GROMACS .gro file of N, CA, C and O in nm:
model
  444
    1MET      N    1   0.082  -0.119   0.000
    1MET     CA    2   0.000   0.000   0.000
    1MET      C    3   0.087   0.126   0.000
    1MET      O    4   0.057   0.220  -0.070
    2ASN      N    5   0.197   0.126   0.076
    2ASN     CA    6   0.285   0.242   0.080
    2ASN      C    7   0.353   0.264  -0.054
    2ASN      O    8   0.377   0.376  -0.094
    3LEU      N    9   0.387   0.154  -0.122
    3LEU     CA   10   0.450   0.165  -0.253
    3LEU      C   11   0.355   0.230  -0.354
    3LEU      O   12   0.394   0.316  -0.431
    4LEU      N   13   0.229   0.191  -0.349
    4LEU     CA   14   0.129   0.248  -0.439
    4LEU      C   15   0.109   0.397  -0.412
    4LEU      O   16   0.101   0.478  -0.505
    5ALA      N   17   0.105   0.435  -0.286
    5ALA     CA   18   0.091   0.576  -0.249
    5ALA      C   19   0.214   0.656  -0.295
    5ALA      O   20   0.202   0.768  -0.344
    6SER      N   21   0.331   0.597  -0.279
    6SER     CA   22   0.454   0.665  -0.321
    6SER      C   23   0.457   0.683  -0.472
    6SER      O   24   0.496   0.790  -0.522
    7LEU      N   25   0.417   0.582  -0.546
    7LEU     CA   26   0.412   0.593  -0.692
    7LEU      C   27   0.311   0.699  -0.735
    7LEU      O   28   0.335   0.775  -0.829
    8GLY      N   29   0.198   0.703  -0.668
    8GLY     CA   30   0.096   0.804  -0.699
    8GLY      C   31   0.148   0.944  -0.675
    8GLY      O   32   0.127   1.036  -0.754
    9SER      N   33   0.219   0.962  -0.562
    9SER     CA   34   0.277   1.093  -0.531
    9SER      C   35   0.382   1.132  -0.633
    9SER      O   36   0.389   1.247  -0.677
   10LEU      N   37   0.465   1.036  -0.673
   10LEU     CA   38   0.568   1.063  -0.773
   10LEU      C   39   0.506   1.102  -0.906
   10LEU      O   40   0.551   1.196  -0.972
   11LEU      N   41   0.402   1.034  -0.947
   11LEU     CA   42   0.334   1.065  -1.072
   11LEU      C   43   0.272   1.205  -1.067
   11LEU      O   44   0.283   1.283  -1.161
   12LEU      N   45   0.210   1.239  -0.956
   12LEU     CA   46   0.148   1.370  -0.940
   12LEU      C   47   0.255   1.480  -0.945
   12LEU      O   48   0.239   1.580  -1.013
   13PHE      N   49   0.365   1.458  -0.873
   13PHE     CA   50   0.474   1.556  -0.872
   13PHE      C   51   0.532   1.572  -1.013
   13PHE      O   52   0.556   1.683  -1.059
   14SER      N   53   0.556   1.463  -1.082
   14SER     CA   54   0.613   1.468  -1.217
   14SER      C   55   0.523   1.543  -1.313
   14SER      O   56   0.569   1.625  -1.393
   15THR      N   57   0.394   1.518  -1.305
   15THR     CA   58   0.298   1.588  -1.391
   15THR      C   59   0.297   1.737  -1.362
   15THR      O   60   0.298   1.820  -1.454
   16ALA      N   61   0.296   1.773  -1.235
   16ALA     CA   62   0.296   1.915  -1.196
   16ALA      C   63   0.423   1.983  -1.243
   16ALA      O   64   0.420   2.096  -1.293
   17TRP      N   65   0.537   1.914  -1.232
   17TRP     CA   66   0.664   1.972  -1.274
   17TRP      C   67   0.666   1.996  -1.424
   17TRP      O   68   0.707   2.101  -1.472
   18VAL      N   69   0.623   1.900  -1.501
   18VAL     CA   70   0.620   1.913  -1.647
   18VAL      C   71   0.529   2.027  -1.688
   18VAL      O   72   0.563   2.108  -1.774
   19CYS      N   73   0.413   2.039  -1.624
   19CYS     CA   74   0.321   2.147  -1.658
   19CYS      C   75   0.379   2.283  -1.624
   19CYS      O   76   0.362   2.379  -1.697
   20THR      N   77   0.451   2.292  -1.513
   20THR     CA   78   0.510   2.418  -1.472
   20THR      C   79   0.625   2.457  -1.564
   20THR      O   80   0.635   2.571  -1.606
   21VAL      N   81   0.712   2.365  -1.594
   21VAL     CA   82   0.828   2.395  -1.677
   21VAL      C   83   0.786   2.435  -1.818
   21VAL      O   84   0.844   2.522  -1.879
   22ASN      N   85   0.684   2.374  -1.872
   22ASN     CA   86   0.641   2.400  -2.008
   22ASN      C   87   0.521   2.495  -2.015
   22ASN      O   88   0.456   2.502  -2.118
   23ALA      N   89   0.494   2.566  -1.907
   23ALA     CA   90   0.377   2.653  -1.903
   23ALA      C   91   0.388   2.764  -2.006
   23ALA      O   92   0.493   2.824  -2.027
   24LYS      N   93   0.278   2.790  -2.073
   24LYS     CA   94   0.269   2.899  -2.169
   24LYS      C   95   0.142   2.975  -2.136
   24LYS      O   96   0.045   2.920  -2.088
   25SER      N   97   0.142   3.100  -2.164
   25SER     CA   98   0.029   3.185  -2.130
   25SER      C   99  -0.095   3.151  -2.211
   25SER      O  100  -0.088   3.125  -2.330
   26ALA      N  101  -0.208   3.154  -2.144
   26ALA     CA  102  -0.336   3.135  -2.212
   26ALA      C  103  -0.383   3.265  -2.277
   26ALA      O  104  -0.472   3.265  -2.361
   27VAL      N  105  -0.322   3.376  -2.239
   27VAL     CA  106  -0.361   3.507  -2.289
   27VAL      C  107  -0.310   3.530  -2.431
   27VAL      O  108  -0.378   3.585  -2.515
   28GLY      N  109  -0.188   3.488  -2.459
   28GLY     CA  110  -0.128   3.508  -2.590
   28GLY      C  111   0.022   3.498  -2.582
   28GLY      O  112   0.078   3.484  -2.474
   29ASP      N  113   0.089   3.506  -2.695
   29ASP     CA  114   0.234   3.486  -2.695
   29ASP      C  115   0.314   3.607  -2.744
   29ASP      O  116   0.434   3.600  -2.760
   30ARG      N  117   0.248   3.720  -2.765
   30ARG     CA  118   0.318   3.841  -2.811
   30ARG      C  119   0.374   3.916  -2.691
   30ARG      O  120   0.298   3.961  -2.605
   31VAL      N  121   0.507   3.931  -2.685
   31VAL     CA  122   0.573   3.992  -2.570
   31VAL      C  123   0.657   4.111  -2.615
   31VAL      O  124   0.741   4.099  -2.703
   32LEU      N  125   0.633   4.225  -2.552
   32LEU     CA  126   0.716   4.343  -2.573
   32LEU      C  127   0.818   4.348  -2.459
   32LEU      O  128   0.780   4.345  -2.342
   33VAL      N  129   0.945   4.354  -2.494
   33VAL     CA  130   1.052   4.362  -2.395
   33VAL      C  131   1.116   4.499  -2.412
   33VAL      O  132   1.170   4.532  -2.518
   34LEU      N  133   1.108   4.580  -2.308
   34LEU     CA  134   1.163   4.716  -2.312
   34LEU      C  135   1.293   4.721  -2.234
   34LEU      O  136   1.299   4.685  -2.117
   35VAL      N  137   1.399   4.763  -2.302
   35VAL     CA  138   1.532   4.773  -2.243
   35VAL      C  139   1.582   4.917  -2.257
   35VAL      O  140   1.533   4.991  -2.341
   36PRO      N  141   1.681   4.957  -2.176
   36PRO     CA  142   1.733   5.094  -2.187
   36PRO      C  143   1.802   5.118  -2.321
   36PRO      O  144   1.780   5.220  -2.385
   37LYS      N  145   1.884   5.024  -2.364
   37LYS     CA  146   1.954   5.029  -2.493
   37LYS      C  147   1.946   4.889  -2.553
   37LYS      O  148   1.946   4.790  -2.479
   38LEU      N  149   1.941   4.879  -2.683
   38LEU     CA  150   1.931   4.747  -2.746
   38LEU      C  151   2.047   4.656  -2.707
   38LEU      O  152   2.030   4.536  -2.692
   39GLU      N  153   2.165   4.714  -2.687
   39GLU     CA  154   2.281   4.634  -2.649
   39GLU      C  155   2.261   4.567  -2.513
   39GLU      O  156   2.320   4.464  -2.484
   40SER      N  157   2.180   4.627  -2.426
   40SER     CA  158   2.161   4.572  -2.292
   40SER      C  159   2.075   4.445  -2.292
   40SER      O  160   2.070   4.375  -2.192
   41ALA      N  161   2.011   4.414  -2.401
   41ALA     CA  162   1.930   4.291  -2.409
   41ALA      C  163   2.016   4.168  -2.390
   41ALA      O  164   1.969   4.065  -2.341
   42LYS      N  165   2.145   4.177  -2.424
   42LYS     CA  166   2.234   4.062  -2.409
   42LYS      C  167   2.249   4.021  -2.262
   42LYS      O  168   2.276   3.906  -2.233
   43HIS      N  169   2.227   4.114  -2.170
   43HIS     CA  170   2.236   4.082  -2.028
   43HIS      C  171   2.120   3.992  -1.983
   43HIS      O  172   2.129   3.929  -1.878
   44TYR      N  173   2.017   3.988  -2.061
   44TYR     CA  174   1.898   3.909  -2.029
   44TYR      C  175   1.881   3.791  -2.124
   44TYR      O  176   1.773   3.736  -2.137
   45SER      N  177   1.988   3.751  -2.192
   45SER     CA  178   1.978   3.650  -2.297
   45SER      C  179   1.925   3.516  -2.247
   45SER      O  180   1.847   3.451  -2.317
   46ARG      N  181   1.964   3.475  -2.129
   46ARG     CA  182   1.915   3.346  -2.077
   46ARG      C  183   1.765   3.352  -2.053
   46ARG      O  184   1.691   3.262  -2.090
   47PHE      N  185   1.718   3.460  -1.990
   47PHE     CA  186   1.576   3.477  -1.962
   47PHE      C  187   1.496   3.487  -2.091
   47PHE      O  188   1.396   3.417  -2.110
   48LEU      N  189   1.540   3.572  -2.183
   48LEU     CA  190   1.469   3.590  -2.309
   48LEU      C  191   1.472   3.463  -2.393
   48LEU      O  192   1.372   3.428  -2.458
   49GLY      N  193   1.585   3.394  -2.391
   49GLY     CA  194   1.595   3.268  -2.464
   49GLY      C  195   1.498   3.163  -2.411
   49GLY      O  196   1.439   3.087  -2.489
   50SER      N  197   1.479   3.160  -2.279
   50SER     CA  198   1.384   3.063  -2.222
   50SER      C  199   1.242   3.095  -2.264
   50SER      O  200   1.161   3.004  -2.286
   51LEU      N  201   1.210   3.223  -2.278
   51LEU     CA  202   1.076   3.260  -2.325
   51LEU      C  203   1.057   3.219  -2.471
   51LEU      O  204   0.952   3.167  -2.508
   52GLU      N  205   1.158   3.242  -2.553
   52GLU     CA  206   1.149   3.203  -2.694
   52GLU      C  207   1.138   3.051  -2.708
   52GLU      O  208   1.063   3.003  -2.792
   53THR      N  209   1.210   2.978  -2.625
   53THR     CA  210   1.204   2.832  -2.629
   53THR      C  211   1.062   2.783  -2.599
   53THR      O  212   1.018   2.683  -2.653
   54ARG      N  213   0.991   2.856  -2.515
   54ARG     CA  214   0.854   2.819  -2.479
   54ARG      C  215   0.752   2.867  -2.581
   54ARG      O  216   0.632   2.850  -2.562
   55GLY      N  217   0.799   2.931  -2.687
   55GLY     CA  218   0.709   2.969  -2.795
   55GLY      C  219   0.658   3.112  -2.792
   55GLY      O  220   0.569   3.148  -2.869
   56PHE      N  221   0.715   3.195  -2.707
   56PHE     CA  222   0.673   3.334  -2.704
   56PHE      C  223   0.739   3.411  -2.817
   56PHE      O  224   0.853   3.386  -2.853
   57ASP      N  225   0.666   3.506  -2.874
   57ASP     CA  226   0.713   3.590  -2.983
   57ASP      C  227   0.761   3.722  -2.922
   57ASP      O  228   0.679   3.806  -2.884
   58LEU      N  229   0.893   3.739  -2.911
   58LEU     CA  230   0.950   3.856  -2.844
   58LEU      C  231   0.978   3.969  -2.941
   58LEU      O  232   1.031   3.946  -3.050
   59SER      N  233   0.943   4.090  -2.898
   59SER     CA  234   0.980   4.212  -2.969
   59SER      C  235   1.060   4.295  -2.871
   59SER      O  236   1.005   4.344  -2.772
   60VAL      N  237   1.189   4.309  -2.894
   60VAL     CA  238   1.276   4.384  -2.805
   60VAL      C  239   1.291   4.525  -2.860
   60VAL      O  240   1.318   4.544  -2.979
   61SER      N  241   1.273   4.623  -2.773
   61SER     CA  242   1.281   4.763  -2.815
   61SER      C  243   1.335   4.846  -2.700
   61SER      O  244   1.328   4.806  -2.583
   62THR      N  245   1.386   4.963  -2.735
   62THR     CA  246   1.425   5.056  -2.629
   62THR      C  247   1.300   5.121  -2.571
   62THR      O  248   1.200   5.138  -2.641
   63ALA      N  249   1.309   5.155  -2.444
   63ALA     CA  250   1.194   5.217  -2.378
   63ALA      C  251   1.162   5.354  -2.437
   63ALA      O  252   1.047   5.399  -2.431
   64SER      N  253   1.260   5.418  -2.496
   64SER     CA  254   1.239   5.552  -2.552
   64SER      C  255   1.191   5.551  -2.697
   64SER      O  256   1.167   5.658  -2.755
   65ASN      N  257   1.174   5.434  -2.755
   65ASN     CA  258   1.132   5.424  -2.895
   65ASN      C  259   0.991   5.480  -2.913
   65ASN      O  260   0.894   5.426  -2.861
   66ALA      N  261   0.980   5.589  -2.989
   66ALA     CA  262   0.850   5.656  -3.007
   66ALA      C  263   0.754   5.576  -3.095
   66ALA      O  264   0.634   5.600  -3.091
   67SER      N  265   0.803   5.480  -3.172
   67SER     CA  266   0.715   5.405  -3.262
   67SER      C  267   0.649   5.285  -3.195
   67SER      O  268   0.563   5.222  -3.254
   68VAL      N  269   0.688   5.252  -3.072
   68VAL     CA  270   0.630   5.137  -3.002
   68VAL      C  271   0.502   5.181  -2.932
   68VAL      O  272   0.498   5.284  -2.865
   69SER      N  273   0.398   5.102  -2.949
   69SER     CA  274   0.270   5.132  -2.886
   69SER      C  275   0.211   5.003  -2.831
   69SER      O  276   0.219   4.898  -2.895
   70LEU      N  277   0.152   5.012  -2.713
   70LEU     CA  278   0.088   4.895  -2.652
   70LEU      C  279  -0.048   4.865  -2.713
   70LEU      O  280  -0.095   4.752  -2.707
   71GLN      N  281  -0.110   4.967  -2.771
   71GLN     CA  282  -0.241   4.950  -2.834
   71GLN      C  283  -0.249   5.034  -2.961
   71GLN      O  284  -0.193   5.142  -2.968
   72ILE      N  285  -0.321   4.979  -3.058
   72ILE     CA  286  -0.351   5.053  -3.180
   72ILE      C  287  -0.499   5.038  -3.206
   72ILE      O  288  -0.551   4.926  -3.211
   73ASP      N  289  -0.568   5.149  -3.220
   73ASP     CA  290  -0.712   5.151  -3.242
   73ASP      C  291  -0.787   5.069  -3.137
   73ASP      O  292  -0.881   4.994  -3.168
   74GLY      N  293  -0.744   5.079  -3.012
   74GLY     CA  294  -0.812   5.011  -2.902
   74GLY      C  295  -0.780   4.864  -2.887
   74GLY      O  296  -0.830   4.797  -2.798
   75GLU      N  297  -0.697   4.810  -2.975
   75GLU     CA  298  -0.658   4.668  -2.968
   75GLU      C  299  -0.514   4.657  -2.918
   75GLU      O  300  -0.426   4.731  -2.964
   76ARG      N  301  -0.492   4.564  -2.825
   76ARG     CA  302  -0.357   4.542  -2.776
   76ARG      C  303  -0.267   4.489  -2.889
   76ARG      O  304  -0.305   4.400  -2.963
   77THR      N  305  -0.148   4.547  -2.900
   77THR     CA  306  -0.051   4.499  -2.998
   77THR      C  307   0.039   4.392  -2.936
   77THR      O  308   0.109   4.322  -3.008
   78PHE      N  309   0.036   4.380  -2.803
   78PHE     CA  310   0.112   4.280  -2.730
   78PHE      C  311   0.023   4.221  -2.622
   78PHE      O  312  -0.071   4.284  -2.576
   79ASP      N  313   0.053   4.099  -2.581
   79ASP     CA  314  -0.020   4.034  -2.473
   79ASP      C  315   0.051   4.054  -2.340
   79ASP      O  316  -0.012   4.054  -2.234
   80HIS      N  317   0.181   4.073  -2.346
   80HIS     CA  318   0.264   4.089  -2.227
   80HIS      C  319   0.367   4.198  -2.253
   80HIS      O  320   0.415   4.212  -2.366
   81ALA      N  321   0.403   4.271  -2.149
   81ALA     CA  322   0.510   4.370  -2.159
   81ALA      C  323   0.604   4.348  -2.041
   81ALA      O  324   0.561   4.334  -1.927
   82ILE      N  325   0.732   4.340  -2.072
   82ILE     CA  326   0.835   4.322  -1.969
   82ILE      C  327   0.921   4.447  -1.969
   82ILE      O  328   0.987   4.478  -2.069
   83LEU      N  329   0.919   4.518  -1.859
   83LEU     CA  330   0.993   4.644  -1.847
   83LEU      C  331   1.127   4.616  -1.780
   83LEU      O  332   1.133   4.595  -1.659
   84LEU      N  333   1.233   4.614  -1.858
   84LEU     CA  334   1.367   4.592  -1.806
   84LEU      C  335   1.446   4.722  -1.806
   84LEU      O  336   1.568   4.721  -1.804
   85ALA      N  337   1.375   4.833  -1.808
   85ALA     CA  338   1.438   4.966  -1.807
   85ALA      C  339   1.366   5.055  -1.704
   85ALA      O  340   1.314   5.160  -1.739
   86PRO      N  341   1.364   5.013  -1.577
   86PRO     CA  342   1.289   5.089  -1.479
   86PRO      C  343   1.344   5.228  -1.451
   86PRO      O  344   1.272   5.316  -1.405
   87ALA      N  345   1.471   5.250  -1.481
   87ALA     CA  346   1.532   5.381  -1.456
   87ALA      C  347   1.524   5.473  -1.577
   87ALA      O  348   1.579   5.582  -1.574
   88ALA      N  349   1.454   5.431  -1.681
   88ALA     CA  350   1.443   5.515  -1.801
   88ALA      C  351   1.375   5.646  -1.764
   88ALA      O  352   1.269   5.647  -1.704
   89LYS      N  353   1.438   5.755  -1.801
   89LYS     CA  354   1.382   5.886  -1.769
   89LYS      C  355   1.276   5.930  -1.869
   89LYS      O  356   1.190   6.010  -1.839
   90LYS      N  357   1.284   5.875  -1.990
   90LYS     CA  358   1.189   5.914  -2.093
   90LYS      C  359   1.141   5.789  -2.165
   90LYS      O  360   1.221   5.707  -2.210
   91MET      N  361   1.011   5.773  -2.175
   91MET     CA  362   0.952   5.661  -2.247
   91MET      C  363   0.901   5.713  -2.381
   91MET      O  364   0.881   5.832  -2.399
   92GLY      N  365   0.879   5.621  -2.473
   92GLY     CA  366   0.825   5.658  -2.602
   92GLY      C  367   0.685   5.715  -2.588
   92GLY      O  368   0.618   5.697  -2.485
   93SER      N  369   0.636   5.782  -2.691
   93SER     CA  370   0.506   5.849  -2.683
   93SER      C  371   0.390   5.752  -2.664
   93SER      O  372   0.286   5.789  -2.612
   94GLY      N  373   0.407   5.625  -2.702
   94GLY     CA  374   0.301   5.525  -2.683
   94GLY      C  375   0.317   5.445  -2.557
   94GLY      O  376   0.253   5.342  -2.539
   95LEU      N  377   0.404   5.492  -2.467
   95LEU     CA  378   0.434   5.419  -2.344
   95LEU      C  379   0.422   5.508  -2.221
   95LEU      O  380   0.509   5.510  -2.135
   96THR      N  381   0.314   5.581  -2.212
   96THR     CA  382   0.291   5.667  -2.096
   96THR      C  383   0.236   5.583  -1.981
   96THR      O  384   0.188   5.470  -2.003
   97PRO      N  385   0.242   5.634  -1.858
   97PRO     CA  386   0.182   5.560  -1.746
   97PRO      C  387   0.035   5.524  -1.773
   97PRO      O  388  -0.010   5.414  -1.741
   98ARG      N  389  -0.038   5.616  -1.834
   98ARG     CA  390  -0.179   5.589  -1.867
   98ARG      C  391  -0.190   5.472  -1.966
   98ARG      O  392  -0.280   5.389  -1.956
   99ASP      N  393  -0.098   5.465  -2.063
   99ASP     CA  394  -0.098   5.354  -2.159
   99ASP      C  395  -0.075   5.220  -2.089
   99ASP      O  396  -0.139   5.121  -2.123
  100PHE      N  397   0.016   5.218  -1.991
  100PHE     CA  398   0.041   5.094  -1.918
  100PHE      C  399  -0.081   5.053  -1.835
  100PHE      O  400  -0.116   4.935  -1.830
  101VAL      N  401  -0.146   5.148  -1.773
  101VAL     CA  402  -0.267   5.118  -1.694
  101VAL      C  403  -0.377   5.064  -1.785
  101VAL      O  404  -0.442   4.963  -1.754
  102ARG      N  405  -0.398   5.128  -1.897
  102ARG     CA  406  -0.499   5.083  -1.993
  102ARG      C  407  -0.466   4.942  -2.045
  102ARG      O  408  -0.553   4.857  -2.059
  103PHE      N  409  -0.338   4.918  -2.071
  103PHE     CA  410  -0.291   4.787  -2.117
  103PHE      C  411  -0.328   4.677  -2.017
  103PHE      O  412  -0.381   4.573  -2.054
  104VAL      N  413  -0.299   4.702  -1.890
  104VAL     CA  414  -0.330   4.603  -1.785
  104VAL      C  415  -0.482   4.591  -1.768
  104VAL      O  416  -0.535   4.479  -1.755
  105ASP      N  417  -0.553   4.701  -1.770
  105ASP     CA  418  -0.700   4.698  -1.757
  105ASP      C  419  -0.765   4.617  -1.870
  105ASP      O  420  -0.868   4.554  -1.851
  106ASP      N  421  -0.703   4.619  -1.987
  106ASP     CA  422  -0.757   4.547  -2.102
  106ASP      C  423  -0.709   4.402  -2.110
  106ASP      O  424  -0.729   4.335  -2.209
  107GLY      N  425  -0.643   4.354  -2.003
  107GLY     CA  426  -0.606   4.214  -1.997
  107GLY      C  427  -0.459   4.183  -2.025
  107GLY      O  428  -0.420   4.067  -2.025
  108GLY      N  429  -0.380   4.287  -2.052
  108GLY     CA  430  -0.237   4.264  -2.075
  108GLY      C  431  -0.165   4.239  -1.944
  108GLY      O  432  -0.212   4.276  -1.836
  109ASN      N  433  -0.051   4.176  -1.952
  109ASN     CA  434   0.031   4.147  -1.833
  109ASN      C  435   0.156   4.233  -1.838
  109ASN      O  436   0.221   4.244  -1.942
  110LEU      N  437   0.190   4.292  -1.724
  110LEU     CA  438   0.305   4.380  -1.714
  110LEU      C  439   0.398   4.325  -1.607
  110LEU      O  440   0.357   4.296  -1.496
  111MET      N  441   0.524   4.311  -1.645
  111MET     CA  442   0.623   4.263  -1.550
  111MET      C  443   0.741   4.357  -1.552
  111MET      O  444   0.786   4.403  -1.653
   0.00000   0.00000   0.00000
């Protein structure tokens, strides 16, 4: 009986681990990654590579890029936004605090 319980626990743990390691968002796979300078993305290569391996579509941009927008015509252009430039003094015109709030309110994820 103990062997059966142990095998059941092992199977449950293995299933949970596989699901966690291979987890992908149910919201979508479009990810905006904002960095201070494009060269600084190399510092996050392991993290970004793991996201790409899981099937996420990454768009890396500088936080000050005026052409980047979280929404166009009321539709989200990304499902997730990762801000790796918290000390940026100036954001692009489509990346105001109000834009980030609207993005999250409309179901986007911000990290």
